[in-house]
Amino acid sequence: MTSRPARRRPVRKALSRLWAAAVLTRGEEPGRQSEIACSGTYGDGPGEPLRLVLLGDSAALSIGVERRPETVGAVLATALSKSAARRVELRVLARFGALSGSLSRQVDRMMLAHPGVAVVAIGTSDVLAPVRTRTAARHLEAELRRLTEAGWSVTIATVPYVRQQPAVRRWARSLTARRSRRLARAQTHAALRCGAQSVSLFDHHLDLGAEPGRDLLCADGLHPSARGYALHLRRLVPAIQATARPAAEPGRPRPPEHRAMPEPRRSADGPVSPGGPWPHGREVPLRTAAAAAVIIPGLQCAPGRPGRAVVRLTDFPLPLGP
C-alpha cells in the first residue's frame, strides 16, 4: 500500500507548479537549460584530496552561468585548493528547484563518505513555493545537524533578497521580500544552533532594476549572472577557507564535536575575540546575529559560547566589544 506522504507528493508538486506560475512571469523553471556540470578534482597537492560538497537548489548549481570556471563549485574548489595546498574533490549534489524539505535526499548521499567541507545554498525555491518559512528552516536545521554530527565542516549561504527580480510578478514582490527576510534570519539561527556557520547573501541595498544592478541577473530575470555569483562568492570564499582549515590537515579527520570556529577567548583588556581565523570578530547573542544577517550583507556568523555567536565582516571588520 502506498504511504500517505507518497500519495501527497504529486499533489504538493502540482500546487507548487501552480504557485510558481502565479508568482513568476516566465514559467516555473526559468534558466534550467543553463546548468553546467563542474564536479571533479581541482588543484594539486600531496595526500588524499579534500572533499567539498555543494548542496541546495539552483544557487549551488550556478544556474545562469555560462562558463565552468565561473561556477560556484569551480571557484570554491579552486580557492580551497590554493589555501589548503591540496587537491580538492568537488561533488555537486544540488538539484534544480530543491526545497529545504527535500534536502535530506542530498544529505543521505553524503553519510557514507569521509567528512570534509559542505556548503549549502538553498532557500529561493522555498520563498517562491507555498511553504512556511518556519517549516523550511526546521527541515534545514535537521539536515545541518546531521552533517555536523557526522563530522562535516558546514557553511550555509543564506537566501538572497527576493523582490526586485524582473521574473517575479509585481503583485508578489512585497510577499517574497517578507518571506526571504524571514527565511534568511531563520536559516542563520538554525545554522548557529547546530554548530554550522552562515554567510549572509541577503542584500536589500541592491537595485536590480537599474544599472549596474541589472547586470547581476542573467537573462531569465531571476537567477544571478556570472557577475552576480562573483559578488556572492566574494563574501562566501573567505568563510569557506577559514572553516576548511581544520579539515584540511592531512591525517587528521575532523571529529564530530568540532565546531566551525574555536571557542572565544577574553583578552586582558576585556573584549571578547574568537582568535584563530577570525581575529576581528565580535561575540553577540544568537538572536542579535540572526537579526543582523538580514541587515548587513556578507555578515559571517559562527557558533560561540552557548546562546551566543561570533560575527565578522570580511571587508569591514567589526569593532571588538564586550
Short mmCIF file of N, CA, C and O in Angstrom, two decimals, residues 156-267:
data_model
loop_
_atom_site.label_atom_id
_atom_site.label_comp_id
_atom_site.label_asym_id
_atom_site.label_seq_id
_atom_site.Cartn_x
_atom_site.Cartn_y
_atom_site.Cartn_z
N ILE A 156 26.39 27.53 5.49
CA ILE A 156 25.20 27.80 4.68
C ILE A 156 25.26 29.22 4.16
O ILE A 156 25.57 30.17 4.89
N ALA A 157 25.02 29.35 2.86
CA ALA A 157 24.84 30.67 2.24
C ALA A 157 23.35 30.98 2.30
O ALA A 157 22.54 30.26 1.71
N THR A 158 22.98 32.01 3.02
CA THR A 158 21.56 32.28 3.24
C THR A 158 20.86 32.70 1.95
O THR A 158 21.50 33.08 0.97
N VAL A 159 19.55 32.63 1.98
CA VAL A 159 18.76 33.00 0.82
C VAL A 159 18.96 34.49 0.52
O VAL A 159 19.05 35.31 1.43
N PRO A 160 19.09 34.88 -0.74
CA PRO A 160 19.22 36.31 -1.07
C PRO A 160 17.88 37.03 -0.96
O PRO A 160 16.84 36.40 -0.74
N TYR A 161 17.93 38.33 -1.13
CA TYR A 161 16.72 39.15 -1.10
C TYR A 161 15.94 38.93 -2.39
O TYR A 161 16.45 39.12 -3.49
N VAL A 162 14.70 38.49 -2.26
CA VAL A 162 13.87 38.20 -3.44
C VAL A 162 12.76 39.23 -3.50
O VAL A 162 11.75 39.14 -2.80
N ARG A 163 12.96 40.24 -4.33
CA ARG A 163 11.93 41.27 -4.52
C ARG A 163 12.03 41.95 -5.87
O ARG A 163 11.06 42.03 -6.61
N GLN A 164 13.22 42.43 -6.22
CA GLN A 164 13.36 43.27 -7.40
C GLN A 164 13.64 42.49 -8.69
O GLN A 164 13.78 43.09 -9.75
N GLN A 165 13.73 41.18 -8.60
CA GLN A 165 13.98 40.39 -9.80
C GLN A 165 12.83 40.56 -10.79
O GLN A 165 11.66 40.39 -10.43
N PRO A 166 13.12 40.89 -12.07
CA PRO A 166 12.06 41.09 -13.05
C PRO A 166 11.17 39.87 -13.26
O PRO A 166 10.01 40.01 -13.67
N ALA A 167 11.68 38.67 -12.99
CA ALA A 167 10.88 37.46 -13.19
C ALA A 167 9.80 37.30 -12.14
O ALA A 167 8.90 36.48 -12.31
N VAL A 168 9.86 38.06 -11.05
CA VAL A 168 8.84 38.00 -10.01
C VAL A 168 7.75 39.02 -10.33
O VAL A 168 8.04 40.20 -10.56
N ARG A 169 6.51 38.58 -10.38
CA ARG A 169 5.41 39.49 -10.71
C ARG A 169 5.30 40.59 -9.65
O ARG A 169 5.58 40.38 -8.47
N ARG A 170 4.86 41.76 -10.09
CA ARG A 170 4.83 42.92 -9.21
C ARG A 170 3.96 42.70 -7.97
O ARG A 170 4.31 43.12 -6.88
N TRP A 171 2.83 42.02 -8.14
CA TRP A 171 1.93 41.85 -7.01
C TRP A 171 2.56 40.98 -5.92
O TRP A 171 2.19 41.09 -4.74
N ALA A 172 3.55 40.13 -6.31
CA ALA A 172 4.13 39.18 -5.36
C ALA A 172 5.41 39.69 -4.71
O ALA A 172 5.93 39.04 -3.79
N ARG A 173 5.93 40.83 -5.13
CA ARG A 173 7.26 41.24 -4.68
C ARG A 173 7.32 41.59 -3.20
O ARG A 173 8.29 41.27 -2.52
N SER A 174 6.30 42.24 -2.68
CA SER A 174 6.30 42.53 -1.25
C SER A 174 6.20 41.25 -0.43
O SER A 174 6.80 41.11 0.64
N LEU A 175 5.46 40.27 -0.96
CA LEU A 175 5.33 38.98 -0.29
C LEU A 175 6.66 38.23 -0.28
O LEU A 175 7.10 37.73 0.77
N THR A 176 7.32 38.14 -1.44
CA THR A 176 8.59 37.42 -1.49
C THR A 176 9.67 38.15 -0.69
O THR A 176 10.56 37.50 -0.14
N ALA A 177 9.59 39.47 -0.62
CA ALA A 177 10.56 40.22 0.19
C ALA A 177 10.43 39.84 1.66
O ALA A 177 11.43 39.60 2.34
N ARG A 178 9.19 39.80 2.17
CA ARG A 178 8.99 39.43 3.58
C ARG A 178 9.41 37.99 3.83
O ARG A 178 10.05 37.68 4.85
N ARG A 179 9.06 37.11 2.91
CA ARG A 179 9.39 35.70 3.10
C ARG A 179 10.90 35.47 3.05
O ARG A 179 11.44 34.68 3.84
N SER A 180 11.60 36.11 2.13
CA SER A 180 13.05 35.91 2.06
C SER A 180 13.74 36.49 3.28
O SER A 180 14.72 35.91 3.79
N ARG A 181 13.24 37.60 3.82
CA ARG A 181 13.83 38.17 5.04
C ARG A 181 13.64 37.23 6.22
O ARG A 181 14.58 36.96 6.98
N ARG A 182 12.43 36.71 6.37
CA ARG A 182 12.16 35.79 7.48
C ARG A 182 12.99 34.52 7.36
O ARG A 182 13.53 34.00 8.35
N LEU A 183 13.10 34.01 6.13
CA LEU A 183 13.83 32.76 5.94
C LEU A 183 15.32 32.95 6.16
O LEU A 183 15.98 32.09 6.76
N ALA A 184 15.90 34.05 5.68
CA ALA A 184 17.33 34.29 5.89
C ALA A 184 17.65 34.37 7.37
O ALA A 184 18.67 33.84 7.84
N ARG A 185 16.80 35.05 8.13
CA ARG A 185 17.01 35.14 9.58
C ARG A 185 16.90 33.76 10.23
O ARG A 185 17.73 33.38 11.06
N ALA A 186 15.89 32.99 9.83
CA ALA A 186 15.69 31.66 10.41
C ALA A 186 16.82 30.71 10.01
O ALA A 186 17.23 29.87 10.82
N GLN A 187 17.33 30.83 8.80
CA GLN A 187 18.44 29.98 8.37
C GLN A 187 19.68 30.25 9.21
O GLN A 187 20.39 29.32 9.61
N THR A 188 19.97 31.53 9.47
CA THR A 188 21.12 31.87 10.30
C THR A 188 20.98 31.29 11.69
O THR A 188 21.92 30.70 12.24
N HIS A 189 19.82 31.46 12.27
CA HIS A 189 19.56 30.94 13.61
C HIS A 189 19.70 29.42 13.63
O HIS A 189 20.31 28.85 14.56
N ALA A 190 19.17 28.75 12.62
CA ALA A 190 19.23 27.29 12.56
C ALA A 190 20.67 26.81 12.44
O ALA A 190 21.07 25.84 13.10
N ALA A 191 21.46 27.46 11.60
CA ALA A 191 22.84 27.05 11.42
C ALA A 191 23.63 27.17 12.71
O ALA A 191 24.38 26.26 13.10
N LEU A 192 23.47 28.28 13.40
CA LEU A 192 24.23 28.51 14.63
C LEU A 192 23.83 27.55 15.73
O LEU A 192 24.66 27.14 16.54
N ARG A 193 22.55 27.18 15.77
CA ARG A 193 22.10 26.26 16.82
C ARG A 193 22.69 24.87 16.68
O ARG A 193 22.85 24.16 17.68
N CYS A 194 23.02 24.47 15.45
CA CYS A 194 23.51 23.10 15.28
C CYS A 194 25.00 23.05 14.93
O CYS A 194 25.49 22.03 14.45
N GLY A 195 25.74 24.13 15.15
CA GLY A 195 27.18 24.09 15.01
C GLY A 195 27.71 24.39 13.63
O GLY A 195 28.90 24.17 13.36
N ALA A 196 26.89 24.90 12.73
CA ALA A 196 27.35 25.30 11.41
C ALA A 196 27.57 26.82 11.39
O ALA A 196 27.18 27.52 12.32
N GLN A 197 28.19 27.32 10.35
CA GLN A 197 28.33 28.77 10.21
C GLN A 197 27.49 29.24 9.03
O GLN A 197 27.12 28.45 8.17
N SER A 198 27.19 30.52 9.01
CA SER A 198 26.38 31.09 7.94
C SER A 198 27.08 32.32 7.36
O SER A 198 27.85 32.99 8.03
N VAL A 199 26.79 32.56 6.08
CA VAL A 199 27.25 33.76 5.39
C VAL A 199 26.03 34.41 4.77
O VAL A 199 25.29 33.77 4.02
N SER A 200 25.79 35.66 5.08
CA SER A 200 24.59 36.34 4.61
C SER A 200 24.75 36.81 3.17
O SER A 200 25.63 37.61 2.85
N LEU A 201 23.88 36.30 2.30
CA LEU A 201 23.79 36.78 0.93
C LEU A 201 22.58 37.70 0.76
O LEU A 201 22.26 38.11 -0.35
N PHE A 202 21.91 38.01 1.87
CA PHE A 202 20.73 38.86 1.85
C PHE A 202 21.19 40.32 1.73
O PHE A 202 21.85 40.85 2.60
N ASP A 203 20.84 40.95 0.62
CA ASP A 203 21.28 42.32 0.35
C ASP A 203 20.12 43.13 -0.22
O ASP A 203 19.85 43.10 -1.41
N HIS A 204 19.46 43.88 0.66
CA HIS A 204 18.32 44.68 0.22
C HIS A 204 18.74 46.04 -0.31
O HIS A 204 17.90 46.84 -0.70
N HIS A 205 20.07 46.30 -0.32
CA HIS A 205 20.56 47.58 -0.82
C HIS A 205 20.70 47.57 -2.34
O HIS A 205 20.76 48.64 -2.96
N LEU A 206 20.79 46.40 -2.95
CA LEU A 206 20.99 46.32 -4.39
C LEU A 206 19.73 46.73 -5.13
O LEU A 206 18.63 46.29 -4.78
N ASP A 207 19.89 47.53 -6.16
CA ASP A 207 18.78 47.89 -7.04
C ASP A 207 18.93 47.10 -8.33
O ASP A 207 19.69 47.46 -9.22
N LEU A 208 18.21 45.98 -8.41
CA LEU A 208 18.34 45.10 -9.56
C LEU A 208 17.58 45.60 -10.78
O LEU A 208 17.68 45.01 -11.86
N GLY A 209 16.84 46.67 -10.61
CA GLY A 209 16.07 47.20 -11.73
C GLY A 209 16.78 48.29 -12.50
O GLY A 209 16.25 48.81 -13.47
N ALA A 210 17.97 48.68 -12.05
CA ALA A 210 18.70 49.76 -12.71
C ALA A 210 20.17 49.38 -12.83
O ALA A 210 20.67 48.48 -12.15
N GLU A 211 20.88 50.09 -13.70
CA GLU A 211 22.31 49.85 -13.82
C GLU A 211 23.00 50.36 -12.56
O GLU A 211 22.61 51.37 -11.99
N PRO A 212 24.09 49.67 -12.07
CA PRO A 212 24.64 48.45 -12.65
C PRO A 212 24.03 47.17 -12.08
O PRO A 212 24.48 46.08 -12.39
N GLY A 213 23.01 47.31 -11.23
CA GLY A 213 22.43 46.13 -10.60
C GLY A 213 21.82 45.15 -11.57
O GLY A 213 21.79 43.96 -11.31
N ARG A 214 21.33 45.65 -12.73
CA ARG A 214 20.70 44.77 -13.70
C ARG A 214 21.68 43.73 -14.23
O ARG A 214 21.28 42.62 -14.60
N ASP A 215 22.97 44.06 -14.26
CA ASP A 215 23.97 43.12 -14.75
C ASP A 215 24.20 41.95 -13.79
O ASP A 215 24.88 40.99 -14.13
N LEU A 216 23.64 42.02 -12.59
CA LEU A 216 23.82 40.95 -11.61
C LEU A 216 22.88 39.78 -11.86
O LEU A 216 22.99 38.75 -11.19
N LEU A 217 21.93 39.93 -12.79
CA LEU A 217 20.98 38.86 -13.11
C LEU A 217 21.23 38.35 -14.52
O LEU A 217 21.68 39.10 -15.39
N CYS A 218 20.93 37.07 -14.73
CA CYS A 218 21.06 36.51 -16.07
C CYS A 218 19.81 36.82 -16.89
O CYS A 218 18.91 37.54 -16.44
N ALA A 219 19.72 36.25 -18.06
CA ALA A 219 18.65 36.62 -18.99
C ALA A 219 17.27 36.25 -18.49
O ALA A 219 16.28 36.87 -18.90
N ASP A 220 17.14 35.25 -17.60
CA ASP A 220 15.80 34.85 -17.16
C ASP A 220 15.21 35.79 -16.11
O ASP A 220 14.05 35.66 -15.74
N GLY A 221 15.99 36.77 -15.64
CA GLY A 221 15.48 37.76 -14.70
C GLY A 221 15.28 37.26 -13.29
O GLY A 221 14.69 37.96 -12.47
N LEU A 222 15.78 36.08 -12.98
CA LEU A 222 15.62 35.53 -11.63
C LEU A 222 16.95 35.08 -11.04
O LEU A 222 17.28 35.45 -9.91
N HIS A 223 17.70 34.30 -11.79
CA HIS A 223 18.96 33.77 -11.28
C HIS A 223 20.09 34.77 -11.48
O HIS A 223 20.04 35.58 -12.40
N PRO A 224 21.13 34.70 -10.65
CA PRO A 224 22.27 35.61 -10.82
C PRO A 224 23.01 35.34 -12.13
O PRO A 224 22.98 34.23 -12.67
N SER A 225 23.67 36.35 -12.62
CA SER A 225 24.59 36.20 -13.74
C SER A 225 25.96 35.82 -13.18
O SER A 225 26.13 35.68 -11.96
N ALA A 226 26.95 35.66 -14.05
CA ALA A 226 28.30 35.38 -13.58
C ALA A 226 28.78 36.48 -12.65
O ALA A 226 29.45 36.22 -11.64
N ARG A 227 28.43 37.72 -12.94
CA ARG A 227 28.81 38.84 -12.08
C ARG A 227 28.09 38.79 -10.75
O ARG A 227 28.65 39.12 -9.71
N GLY A 228 26.83 38.35 -10.77
CA GLY A 228 26.09 38.22 -9.53
C GLY A 228 26.66 37.13 -8.64
O GLY A 228 26.80 37.31 -7.41
N TYR A 229 27.00 35.99 -9.23
CA TYR A 229 27.63 34.93 -8.45
C TYR A 229 28.99 35.36 -7.91
O TYR A 229 29.38 34.99 -6.80
N ALA A 230 29.73 36.16 -8.70
CA ALA A 230 31.03 36.63 -8.24
C ALA A 230 30.88 37.49 -6.98
O ALA A 230 31.72 37.43 -6.07
N LEU A 231 29.79 38.29 -6.91
CA LEU A 231 29.55 39.09 -5.72
C LEU A 231 29.27 38.19 -4.52
O LEU A 231 29.80 38.41 -3.42
N HIS A 232 28.45 37.15 -4.71
CA HIS A 232 28.18 36.21 -3.62
C HIS A 232 29.46 35.50 -3.19
O HIS A 232 29.71 35.32 -1.99
N LEU A 233 30.28 35.09 -4.15
CA LEU A 233 31.49 34.35 -3.83
C LEU A 233 32.52 35.20 -3.12
O LEU A 233 33.30 34.69 -2.31
N ARG A 234 32.52 36.49 -3.40
CA ARG A 234 33.43 37.39 -2.69
C ARG A 234 33.15 37.35 -1.18
O ARG A 234 34.06 37.48 -0.37
N ARG A 235 31.90 37.15 -0.83
CA ARG A 235 31.52 37.08 0.58
C ARG A 235 31.66 35.67 1.14
O ARG A 235 31.88 35.48 2.33
N LEU A 236 31.54 34.67 0.26
CA LEU A 236 31.50 33.29 0.72
C LEU A 236 32.87 32.64 0.82
O LEU A 236 33.13 31.88 1.76
N VAL A 237 33.77 32.92 -0.12
CA VAL A 237 35.06 32.23 -0.18
C VAL A 237 35.87 32.38 1.10
O VAL A 237 36.38 31.37 1.62
N PRO A 238 36.06 33.58 1.68
CA PRO A 238 36.87 33.68 2.90
C PRO A 238 36.35 32.83 4.05
O PRO A 238 37.12 32.24 4.80
N ALA A 239 35.03 32.76 4.18
CA ALA A 239 34.45 31.96 5.26
C ALA A 239 34.69 30.47 5.03
O ALA A 239 34.99 29.72 5.96
N ILE A 240 34.57 30.02 3.78
CA ILE A 240 34.82 28.61 3.48
C ILE A 240 36.28 28.26 3.72
O ILE A 240 36.60 27.20 4.28
N GLN A 241 37.18 29.12 3.33
CA GLN A 241 38.60 28.86 3.55
C GLN A 241 38.92 28.77 5.03
O GLN A 241 39.71 27.93 5.46
N ALA A 242 38.30 29.61 5.84
CA ALA A 242 38.56 29.60 7.28
C ALA A 242 38.06 28.32 7.93
O ALA A 242 38.76 27.69 8.74
N THR A 243 36.85 27.89 7.59
CA THR A 243 36.30 26.69 8.22
C THR A 243 36.95 25.43 7.70
O THR A 243 36.91 24.38 8.36
N ALA A 244 37.57 25.49 6.53
CA ALA A 244 38.18 24.30 5.95
C ALA A 244 39.54 24.00 6.56
O ALA A 244 40.05 22.89 6.41
N ARG A 245 40.13 24.95 7.26
CA ARG A 245 41.48 24.72 7.77
C ARG A 245 41.61 23.52 8.70
O ARG A 245 42.53 22.73 8.56
N PRO A 246 40.69 23.32 9.66
CA PRO A 246 40.82 22.12 10.48
C PRO A 246 40.67 20.83 9.68
O PRO A 246 41.38 19.86 9.89
N ALA A 247 39.75 20.82 8.70
CA ALA A 247 39.52 19.60 7.92
C ALA A 247 40.62 19.36 6.91
O ALA A 247 40.77 18.25 6.41
N ALA A 248 41.40 20.40 6.59
CA ALA A 248 42.39 20.27 5.52
C ALA A 248 43.71 19.68 6.01
O ALA A 248 44.59 19.39 5.20
N GLU A 249 43.91 19.52 7.31
CA GLU A 249 45.15 18.98 7.81
C GLU A 249 45.24 17.50 7.50
O GLU A 249 44.41 16.71 7.93
N PRO A 250 46.26 17.06 6.74
CA PRO A 250 46.37 15.66 6.35
C PRO A 250 46.46 14.74 7.56
O PRO A 250 47.16 15.02 8.53
N GLY A 251 45.73 13.63 7.49
CA GLY A 251 45.81 12.63 8.54
C GLY A 251 45.06 12.95 9.80
O GLY A 251 45.15 12.23 10.80
N ARG A 252 44.30 14.05 9.80
CA ARG A 252 43.56 14.44 10.99
C ARG A 252 42.10 14.64 10.64
O ARG A 252 41.68 15.76 10.32
N PRO A 253 41.30 13.58 10.66
CA PRO A 253 39.87 13.75 10.36
C PRO A 253 39.20 14.62 11.38
O PRO A 253 39.55 14.61 12.57
N ARG A 254 38.26 15.39 10.94
CA ARG A 254 37.58 16.34 11.81
C ARG A 254 36.58 15.61 12.71
O ARG A 254 35.65 14.97 12.21
N PRO A 255 36.74 15.67 14.04
CA PRO A 255 35.83 14.94 14.92
C PRO A 255 34.46 15.57 14.94
O PRO A 255 34.30 16.76 14.68
N PRO A 256 33.42 14.76 15.23
CA PRO A 256 32.05 15.27 15.21
C PRO A 256 31.83 16.43 16.15
O PRO A 256 31.04 17.31 15.89
N GLU A 257 32.54 16.44 17.30
CA GLU A 257 32.28 17.50 18.27
C GLU A 257 32.96 18.81 17.91
O GLU A 257 32.76 19.83 18.55
N HIS A 258 33.81 18.79 16.86
CA HIS A 258 34.50 20.01 16.47
C HIS A 258 33.53 20.99 15.86
O HIS A 258 32.64 20.62 15.12
N ARG A 259 33.67 22.26 16.20
CA ARG A 259 32.81 23.29 15.64
C ARG A 259 33.57 24.10 14.62
O ARG A 259 34.79 24.08 14.57
N ALA A 260 32.84 24.86 13.83
CA ALA A 260 33.46 25.58 12.71
C ALA A 260 34.48 26.60 13.19
O ALA A 260 35.42 26.89 12.50
N MET A 261 34.32 27.17 14.38
CA MET A 261 35.21 28.17 14.89
C MET A 261 35.71 27.78 16.28
O MET A 261 35.02 27.09 17.02
N PRO A 262 36.92 28.20 16.68
CA PRO A 262 37.40 27.92 18.02
C PRO A 262 36.60 28.69 19.06
O PRO A 262 35.93 29.67 18.75
N GLU A 263 36.67 28.22 20.29
CA GLU A 263 35.94 28.88 21.36
C GLU A 263 36.45 30.30 21.56
O GLU A 263 37.66 30.55 21.53
N PRO A 264 35.57 31.28 21.79
CA PRO A 264 36.02 32.65 22.01
C PRO A 264 36.88 32.75 23.26
O PRO A 264 36.72 31.99 24.21
N ARG A 265 37.80 33.71 23.28
CA ARG A 265 38.64 33.94 24.44
C ARG A 265 38.55 35.41 24.83
O ARG A 265 38.31 36.28 23.99
N ARG A 266 38.73 35.71 26.09
CA ARG A 266 38.67 37.08 26.58
C ARG A 266 40.08 37.59 26.76
O ARG A 266 40.89 36.98 27.46
N SER A 267 40.38 38.71 26.12
CA SER A 267 41.70 39.29 26.22
C SER A 267 41.87 40.03 27.54
O SER A 267 40.94 40.21 28.30
#
